[in-house]
Structures are given as C-alpha cells and as structure tokens.
Amino acid sequence: MINSGSSSVKYQLIDLDGPTRLVAGTIGRIGEPGSEFHDHEAALERVGEEVAPHAGELTAVGHRVVHGGATFTGPALITDDVVKQIEEAAPLAPLHNPSNLAGIEVMRRLHPDLPQVAVFDTAFHSTITPAARTYAIDREIAERFGVRRYGFHGTSTAYVSRVAAELVGKPETANVIVLHLGNGASATAVSEGRCVDTSMGMTPLEGLVMGTRSGDLDPGVIFHLIRGGMTPDEVEAMLVHRAGLYGLCGDNDMRTVLDRVAAGDEDAVLAYDVYCHRLRKYIGAYIAVLGRVDVVAFTGGVGENSAPVRRKVLSGLAQMGIRLDPTRNSSVRGARLVSADDSSVAVAVVPTDEELEIAVETADILARTNCE
Ligand code: ADP
C-alpha cells in the first residue's frame, strides 16, 4: 500500500491472511534541501529496499489516490488509460493527485510485473443521490467545470461504517453517520452500506470546521475579501491553511485547544464552540437525511481519542435518542460502543485503518479481474 503525498510517502506491506502488517513506514521531507530523498523515485527505491525481504510474497500494489473525478466509482486496475484519467481529474485536486501519480509512475517503472491498483478517496461517495451531490448553480457551467459534490475520506468512511454496522449487529442493514475528525474532518451518512450524503464537496474544503480549513462559508465572503483587495490565491490559502481551529485561536492541534479551553482561554473556547456546534448541526441534518439512524461512529485522531469532544457534541441530543455512557466514553480501547444501554441510537468509536481498507479493496479488484 503506497500513499504518495507531496513531501512524504507512507507505505505498508500487509498480509491479508491475518491481517498482519509485515512492513510499515513513512519517508518524509522529499525534495527538501538537505534531504537524502530528492524526489519520489529516490523515496520509492528505499521502499523497495524495505520490502525486499518479502519480494517473493508481493502480489499487488494498492495506491491511494485522492480524486477520482466523476469517472471512478470504485478501485481501478492501473493501465495507461487509468493514469490518463487520474491526470484529467488533477485540476480538481491540484495539491494531491500529481503526487499520487508520481508514486504510481515510479512504482510501475520499478515493478512492471506487479498489478497496481488505484483506490480513490472519492469512490465510496459515488452513490450519493443527485439531490445531495448537485449544487444549485447554472447546470451548463457546473457540467463544463465538473462542479458537483464528490466527497473525500471515502476509504476511511467505508471501513469505519462497516465496522460500526458490525458492532451493532446489523452488518448489511445499518444506517450509520460517520464522523471522521482528523486534521481534515467530514461527516457522512451511510444507508445499508451505501453513501447517501457527505459534508466535503467538490474539494475537501466544505463542511465541518477542521484543523486549518474553514469548512462551510457563505460564498459571498470570498467576493467580499477579493473586492477588499485580497487576491483569489490569498483567499484560498487563508481558507485552506489559516482558517478552522487555527484561524480562530492560532492552534490547529485539538489537544492544545482543549488544554487552553481548560485554562479558560477565550479564543480557544470560541474555536472549540464553533467546531462542536457545526458538528452537532451535521448530525441533526444527517438524522433527517437518513430518517432512521442505528449508530453514530467517531473516527480520526480527534474522534478516536477525545472523550470531551464526543461528550460536548452529543450533549443535548437525548431527544434524538442519543445518550453516551460516560464511563464507556472515557475508556481507551479499540473499536467499541460508548453509548448508554437505553440509547436508541448507538454511538461507536472506531479506529480507522485506511491502509488495510486499501489492501482489501486492491485484493478484491484483483480477485474480480481474475474471475472475468
Ligand atoms: P490526519 O487527518 O492528518 O490523518 P489524525 O487523524 O491523526 O490526522 O488527527 C490529527 C488530530 O487528532 C490532531 O488535531 C490532534 O490534536 C488530534 N488528537 C490526537 N490525539 C488526541 C487526543 N487525545 N485528544 C484530542 N485530540 C487528539
């Protein structure tokens, strides 16, 4: 499994009979001055050396790709054509797709005999309804520029919604709200294994308040700032890198924000309140979208580790059938239910495992291709 980012490559070698992680690592600072890895080729050659002791057991390489555009509704066996289509989706994810592609190109060159598979962050969301994916703008313009909701975090959400559905004993039929709260953050409504709505949009900027991204915002704000003298690039950089928790209080790490809240810091209190208010709003919205909810599942660094965030976000939702059990909520364990016994909607904490999901989806597509 290769996750090739702009300045880092994460890799894992997973034996799915287990599953067992045989090799795992991250190579950082690619292309930075003084780094021994001047490009992705150098980094992936090192990955090749790390997995060399297992070379005989390698069956395939799964690549994380952020944006699959409107084309990819599931993982794809990589061919020249698939590479071209990923390139075509690059304008929708200019910060991510080119480095994902760099990883693919180098691995294809280094291992031409191994099947390689692209697993897209957007693919799980390809089932969202036209009502949920369509922005209410001029249809011809939307079509021409590819403007629609695509959604992200799909690999994580697919994995977490499946584990949460199993935790409530309804592996096929559960309706699940997944809250992926990491540096990026998204909420997704999943009905019987299929995504029906998600908070990230054409780009990963929409929706929840994130570490450094604003999430939902009146588009009028952007024009107001541009007319006030900021350039479009400056506005974008502000909304992507200097907004969210960071924009509100100067810290994007939730642990620091919570420490400051405990010390009574007013900026941190406001940032925390805005973050939790937005989340609560989306939970209410997705209860309405799904009609019936079996389980709300928290994942990502914040969702998995922060009992105070889960408590604050869900407080006052007893009317909607959501009650936390304070002791279960504070306990530190793996995938588990943290709701009270009399909660009609279960609450789950599920550590995400995107790497395993990529390996599973890679093996699935190969098995299907071999059957055809
Ligand atoms: P990424 O989206 O980059 O994969 P993670 O899912 O690891 O990131 O999430 C990172 C976030 O998780 C950071 O904001 C960090 O503060 C937060 N986090 C990690 N541990 C805790 C904790 N114990 N309490 C609150 N937040 C935490």
Coordinates of C-alpha atoms and ligand atoms in Angstrom, one line a residue:
M1 CA 0.0 0.0 0.0
I2 CA 1.5 3.3 -1.1
N3 CA 0.2 6.7 0.0
S4 CA 2.4 9.1 -2.0
G5 CA 1.9 12.7 -0.8
S6 CA 3.6 15.9 -1.9
S7 CA 6.5 15.7 0.6
S8 CA 6.1 12.2 2.1
V9 CA 5.5 8.6 1.1
K10 CA 3.7 6.3 3.6
Y11 CA 3.9 2.6 2.9
Q12 CA 2.8 -0.7 4.4
L13 CA 3.1 -4.3 3.4
I14 CA 0.0 -6.2 4.6
D15 CA -0.5 -9.9 4.5
L16 CA -4.3 -10.2 4.3
D17 CA -4.3 -13.7 5.8
G18 CA -4.4 -12.3 9.3
P19 CA -4.3 -9.5 8.5
T20 CA -0.7 -8.9 9.5
R21 CA 1.4 -5.8 8.9
L22 CA 4.8 -7.0 7.7
V23 CA 6.4 -3.7 7.0
A24 CA 5.3 -0.1 7.7
G25 CA 6.9 3.2 7.4
T26 CA 6.9 6.9 6.3
I27 CA 9.5 8.7 4.4
G28 CA 9.3 12.5 4.9
R29 CA 10.9 15.6 3.7
I30 CA 11.0 14.5 0.0
G31 CA 12.5 17.2 -2.2
E32 CA 13.5 19.4 0.8
P33 CA 17.0 20.9 0.9
G34 CA 19.4 18.6 2.7
S35 CA 17.1 15.6 2.4
E36 CA 18.6 12.3 1.2
F37 CA 15.4 11.8 -0.9
H38 CA 15.5 14.4 -3.7
D39 CA 12.4 13.1 -5.4
H40 CA 9.7 10.4 -5.3
E41 CA 11.8 8.0 -7.2
A42 CA 14.5 8.0 -4.5
A43 CA 11.9 7.6 -1.8
L44 CA 10.2 4.7 -3.5
E45 CA 13.5 3.0 -4.2
R46 CA 14.0 3.0 -0.4
V47 CA 10.5 1.5 0.0
G48 CA 11.6 -1.2 -2.5
E49 CA 14.6 -2.0 -0.3
E50 CA 12.4 -2.1 2.9
V51 CA 10.1 -4.7 1.3
A52 CA 12.8 -6.6 -0.5
P53 CA 13.0 -9.4 2.1
H54 CA 9.3 -10.1 1.2
A55 CA 9.7 -9.6 -2.5
G56 CA 8.7 -13.2 -3.3
E57 CA 5.3 -12.7 -1.5
L58 CA 4.3 -9.5 -3.2
T59 CA 1.1 -9.9 -5.2
A60 CA 0.0 -6.3 -5.9
V61 CA 0.5 -2.6 -5.0
G62 CA -2.5 -0.5 -3.9
H63 CA -2.2 3.3 -4.3
R64 CA -4.2 5.9 -2.5
V65 CA -5.5 8.5 -5.0
V66 CA -7.4 11.5 -3.6
H67 CA -9.6 12.5 -6.5
G68 CA -11.2 10.1 -9.0
G69 CA -13.4 12.8 -10.6
A70 CA -16.7 11.6 -12.0
T71 CA -15.1 8.6 -13.7
F72 CA -14.1 6.3 -10.9
T73 CA -16.8 4.8 -8.7
G74 CA -14.5 2.1 -7.3
P75 CA -10.9 0.9 -7.3
A76 CA -9.3 0.5 -10.7
L77 CA -6.5 -1.7 -12.0
I78 CA -4.0 0.8 -13.3
T79 CA -3.4 1.0 -17.0
D80 CA -2.1 3.8 -19.2
D81 CA -5.7 4.8 -19.7
V82 CA -6.4 4.9 -16.0
V83 CA -3.3 7.1 -15.4
K84 CA -4.6 9.5 -18.1
Q85 CA -8.0 9.7 -16.4
I86 CA -6.3 10.4 -13.0
E87 CA -4.3 13.2 -14.7
E88 CA -7.6 14.6 -16.1
A89 CA -9.0 14.8 -12.5
A90 CA -5.9 16.6 -11.3
P91 CA -7.3 20.1 -11.7
L92 CA -9.9 19.1 -9.0
A93 CA -7.2 18.2 -6.6
P94 CA -4.1 20.1 -7.6
L95 CA -2.4 19.6 -4.2
H96 CA -2.9 15.8 -4.2
N97 CA -3.4 14.0 -7.5
P98 CA 0.0 14.9 -9.0
S99 CA 2.0 13.4 -6.1
N100 CA -0.3 10.4 -6.0
L101 CA 0.5 10.0 -9.7
A102 CA 4.3 10.4 -9.1
G103 CA 4.0 7.3 -6.8
I104 CA 2.1 5.3 -9.4
E105 CA 4.5 6.2 -12.2
V106 CA 7.6 5.3 -10.2
M107 CA 6.2 2.0 -8.8
R108 CA 5.1 0.9 -12.3
R109 CA 8.6 1.6 -13.6
L110 CA 10.2 -0.2 -10.6
H111 CA 7.8 -3.2 -10.6
P112 CA 6.4 -3.6 -14.1
D113 CA 5.3 -7.2 -13.4
L114 CA 3.1 -6.4 -10.4
P115 CA -0.5 -5.5 -10.8
Q116 CA -1.1 -2.0 -9.4
V117 CA -4.5 -0.6 -8.2
A118 CA -5.7 2.9 -7.6
V119 CA -8.1 3.3 -4.6
F120 CA -9.9 6.6 -4.7
D121 CA -10.9 8.7 -1.7
T122 CA -13.9 9.9 -3.7
A123 CA -15.2 6.5 -4.9
F124 CA -17.2 5.5 -1.8
H125 CA -19.3 8.6 -2.3
S126 CA -20.2 7.9 -5.9
T127 CA -23.6 6.6 -4.7
I128 CA -24.8 9.9 -3.2
T129 CA -28.1 10.9 -4.7
P130 CA -28.3 13.7 -7.4
A131 CA -30.2 15.7 -4.8
A132 CA -27.3 15.5 -2.4
R133 CA -24.5 15.9 -5.0
T134 CA -25.8 18.8 -7.1
Y135 CA -25.0 22.4 -6.3
A136 CA -27.9 24.7 -7.2
I137 CA -26.0 26.7 -9.8
D138 CA -26.2 27.1 -13.6
R139 CA -26.2 23.5 -14.9
E140 CA -24.3 24.1 -18.0
I141 CA -21.5 25.8 -16.1
A142 CA -21.5 23.1 -13.5
E143 CA -21.2 20.5 -16.2
R144 CA -18.4 22.3 -18.1
F145 CA -16.2 22.8 -14.9
G146 CA -17.0 19.5 -13.2
V147 CA -18.7 21.4 -10.3
R148 CA -20.5 18.9 -8.0
R149 CA -20.1 17.3 -4.7
Y150 CA -17.6 14.4 -4.8
G151 CA -16.7 13.9 -1.1
F152 CA -13.5 12.6 0.4
H153 CA -12.3 10.3 3.3
G154 CA -14.2 7.6 1.4
T155 CA -11.7 4.8 2.1
S156 CA -11.8 5.6 5.9
T157 CA -15.5 6.0 5.9
A158 CA -16.1 2.7 4.1
Y159 CA -14.0 0.9 6.6
V160 CA -15.5 2.6 9.7
S161 CA -19.1 2.3 8.6
R162 CA -18.6 -1.4 8.0
V163 CA -17.1 -1.9 11.5
A164 CA -19.8 0.2 13.2
A165 CA -22.5 -1.8 11.4
E166 CA -21.0 -5.0 12.7
L167 CA -20.7 -3.5 16.2
V168 CA -24.5 -3.0 16.3
G169 CA -25.1 -6.5 14.8
K170 CA -26.5 -5.2 11.5
P171 CA -23.6 -5.7 9.1
E172 CA -25.9 -5.4 6.0
T173 CA -28.7 -3.1 7.1
A174 CA -27.4 -0.4 9.5
N175 CA -27.8 3.3 8.8
V176 CA -24.6 4.9 10.0
I177 CA -23.4 8.5 10.5
V178 CA -19.5 8.5 10.3
L179 CA -17.7 11.5 11.8
H180 CA -14.1 11.4 10.5
L181 CA -12.3 14.0 12.7
G182 CA -8.6 14.3 12.0
N183 CA -6.8 17.3 10.6
G184 CA -9.4 17.2 7.9
A185 CA -12.9 16.4 9.0
S186 CA -16.0 15.1 7.4
A187 CA -19.5 13.8 8.2
T188 CA -21.1 11.1 6.0
A189 CA -24.5 9.5 6.0
V190 CA -24.4 5.8 5.0
S191 CA -27.5 3.7 4.4
E192 CA -27.2 0.0 4.3
G193 CA -23.5 0.2 3.2
R194 CA -24.1 2.9 0.6
C195 CA -23.1 6.5 1.0
V196 CA -26.1 8.9 0.6
D197 CA -24.6 12.3 1.6
T198 CA -21.3 13.7 2.8
S199 CA -20.1 17.1 4.0
M200 CA -17.0 17.6 1.9
G201 CA -17.8 18.8 -1.6
M202 CA -16.1 19.4 -4.9
T203 CA -12.9 19.9 -2.7
P204 CA -12.1 18.9 0.8
L205 CA -12.8 22.5 2.0
E206 CA -16.5 22.2 2.5
G207 CA -18.4 21.1 5.6
L208 CA -17.1 20.7 9.2
V209 CA -14.6 23.1 10.9
M210 CA -11.1 21.5 10.5
G211 CA -7.6 22.0 11.9
T212 CA -6.8 24.7 9.4
R213 CA -9.7 24.7 6.9
S214 CA -12.8 26.8 7.3
G215 CA -15.5 24.3 6.2
D216 CA -18.9 25.8 5.3
L217 CA -18.8 29.5 4.5
D218 CA -21.1 31.9 2.6
P219 CA -19.5 32.2 -0.9
G220 CA -20.2 35.9 -0.6
V221 CA -17.4 36.2 1.9
I222 CA -14.9 35.2 -0.8
F223 CA -16.0 38.0 -3.2
H224 CA -16.1 40.5 -0.3
L225 CA -12.5 39.7 0.5
I226 CA -11.4 39.9 -3.1
R227 CA -13.1 43.2 -3.6
G228 CA -11.5 44.3 -0.4
G229 CA -8.0 43.8 -2.0
M230 CA -7.1 40.1 -1.4
T231 CA -6.1 38.0 -4.4
P232 CA -8.0 34.8 -5.1
D233 CA -4.8 32.8 -4.2
E234 CA -4.5 34.7 -0.9
V235 CA -8.2 33.9 0.0
E236 CA -7.7 30.3 -0.9
A237 CA -4.5 30.0 1.1
M238 CA -6.3 31.6 4.1
L239 CA -9.3 29.3 3.9
V240 CA -7.2 26.1 3.5
H241 CA -4.2 26.8 5.7
R242 CA -5.1 29.6 8.2
A243 CA -8.7 29.0 9.0
G244 CA -10.6 26.4 11.1
L245 CA -9.3 26.0 14.7
Y246 CA -6.0 27.6 13.7
G247 CA -7.7 30.7 12.3
L248 CA -9.9 31.1 15.3
C249 CA -7.3 30.5 18.1
G250 CA -3.8 30.1 16.5
D251 CA -3.7 26.3 17.2
N252 CA -4.8 23.5 15.0
D253 CA -4.0 20.6 17.3
M254 CA -7.1 19.7 19.3
R255 CA -5.1 18.6 22.3
T256 CA -3.6 22.1 22.6
V257 CA -7.0 23.7 22.0
L258 CA -8.5 21.6 24.8
D259 CA -5.7 22.5 27.2
R260 CA -6.3 26.1 26.5
V261 CA -10.1 25.7 27.0
A262 CA -9.4 24.1 30.4
A263 CA -7.3 27.1 31.3
G264 CA -10.2 29.5 30.3
D265 CA -8.6 30.9 27.2
E266 CA -11.4 32.8 25.4
D267 CA -10.1 32.4 21.8
A268 CA -9.8 28.6 22.3
V269 CA -13.2 28.4 23.9
L270 CA -14.8 30.1 20.9
A271 CA -12.8 27.9 18.5
Y272 CA -14.0 24.8 20.3
D273 CA -17.6 26.0 20.5
V274 CA -17.7 26.7 16.7
Y275 CA -16.1 23.3 16.0
C276 CA -18.7 21.4 18.1
H277 CA -21.7 23.5 17.0
R278 CA -21.0 22.7 13.4
L279 CA -20.6 19.0 14.1
R280 CA -23.9 18.9 16.1
K281 CA -25.6 20.6 13.2
Y282 CA -24.5 18.0 10.7
I283 CA -25.5 15.1 13.0
G284 CA -29.0 16.6 13.1
A285 CA -29.0 17.1 9.3
Y286 CA -28.0 13.5 8.6
I287 CA -30.5 12.1 11.1
A288 CA -33.1 13.9 8.9
V289 CA -31.5 12.7 5.7
L290 CA -31.3 9.0 6.8
G291 CA -34.7 9.0 8.6
R292 CA -33.5 6.2 10.9
V293 CA -30.0 6.0 12.4
D294 CA -28.6 2.9 14.1
V295 CA -25.1 4.2 15.0
V296 CA -23.1 7.4 15.1
A297 CA -19.4 6.4 14.6
F298 CA -16.4 8.6 15.6
T299 CA -13.0 8.2 14.0
G300 CA -9.8 10.1 13.1
G301 CA -7.3 11.5 15.7
V302 CA -9.9 13.7 17.4
G303 CA -12.9 11.3 17.0
E304 CA -11.0 8.3 18.3
N305 CA -9.1 10.0 21.2
S306 CA -11.2 12.9 22.5
A307 CA -13.9 11.9 25.0
P308 CA -14.6 15.6 25.8
V309 CA -15.3 16.4 22.1
R310 CA -17.7 13.4 21.8
R311 CA -19.4 14.4 25.1
K312 CA -19.8 18.1 24.0
V313 CA -21.0 17.3 20.5
L314 CA -23.6 14.8 21.6
S315 CA -24.8 16.6 24.7
G316 CA -28.5 17.6 24.4
L317 CA -29.2 15.0 21.7
A318 CA -31.1 12.7 24.1
Q319 CA -34.3 13.8 22.5
M320 CA -33.0 12.3 19.3
G321 CA -32.3 9.1 21.1
I322 CA -28.5 9.6 21.5
R323 CA -27.1 9.0 25.1
L324 CA -23.5 8.5 25.9
D325 CA -22.3 6.3 28.7
P326 CA -19.7 8.5 30.5
T327 CA -17.5 5.5 31.7
R328 CA -17.5 3.8 28.3
N329 CA -16.9 7.2 26.6
S330 CA -13.8 7.8 28.7
S331 CA -12.3 4.3 28.4
V332 CA -9.4 3.8 26.0
R333 CA -9.8 0.7 23.9
G334 CA -10.2 -0.3 20.2
A335 CA -13.4 -0.4 18.2
R336 CA -16.3 -0.2 20.8
L337 CA -19.7 1.1 21.6
V338 CA -19.7 4.1 24.0
S339 CA -23.5 4.7 24.3
A340 CA -25.7 4.0 27.3
D341 CA -27.8 0.8 27.2
D342 CA -31.0 2.9 26.9
S343 CA -29.7 4.9 23.9
S344 CA -31.9 4.1 20.9
V345 CA -29.1 5.3 18.6
A346 CA -25.7 3.6 19.4
V347 CA -22.5 5.6 19.5
A348 CA -19.3 3.9 18.4
V349 CA -15.6 4.8 18.4
V350 CA -13.8 3.0 15.6
P351 CA -10.0 3.5 15.0
T352 CA -9.8 3.9 11.2
D353 CA -7.5 1.8 9.1
E354 CA -7.2 3.3 5.6
E355 CA -4.2 1.2 4.8
L356 CA -6.0 -2.1 5.5
E357 CA -9.0 -0.9 3.5
I358 CA -6.8 -0.1 0.5
A359 CA -5.2 -3.5 0.7
V360 CA -8.6 -5.2 1.0
E361 CA -10.0 -3.2 -2.0
T362 CA -6.9 -3.9 -4.0
A363 CA -7.2 -7.7 -3.4
D364 CA -11.0 -7.5 -4.2
I365 CA -10.5 -5.9 -7.6
L366 CA -7.7 -8.4 -8.5
A367 CA -9.9 -11.3 -7.5
R368 CA -12.8 -9.9 -9.6
T369 CA -10.5 -9.2 -12.6
N370 CA -9.1 -12.7 -12.4
C371 CA -12.6 -14.2 -12.4
E372 CA -13.6 -12.3 -15.6
Ligands
ADP1 P1 -4.8 13.2 9.7 O1 -6.1 13.8 9.3 O2 -3.6 14.1 9.3 O3 -4.6 11.7 9.4 P2 -5.3 12.4 12.5 O4 -6.5 11.6 12.1 O5 -4.1 11.8 13.1 O6 -4.8 13.4 11.3 O7 -5.8 13.6 13.5 C1 -5.0 14.6 14.0 C2 -5.7 15.3 15.1 O8 -6.1 14.4 16.1 C3 -4.9 16.5 15.7 O9 -5.7 17.7 15.7 C4 -4.7 16.0 17.1 O10 -4.7 17.1 18.0 C5 -5.9 15.1 17.4 N1 -5.7 14.2 18.5 C6 -4.9 13.2 18.6 N2 -4.9 12.7 19.9 C7 -5.9 13.4 20.6 C8 -6.4 13.4 21.9 N3 -6.0 12.5 22.8 N4 -7.3 14.4 22.2 C9 -7.7 15.3 21.3 N5 -7.3 15.3 20.1 C10 -6.4 14.4 19.7

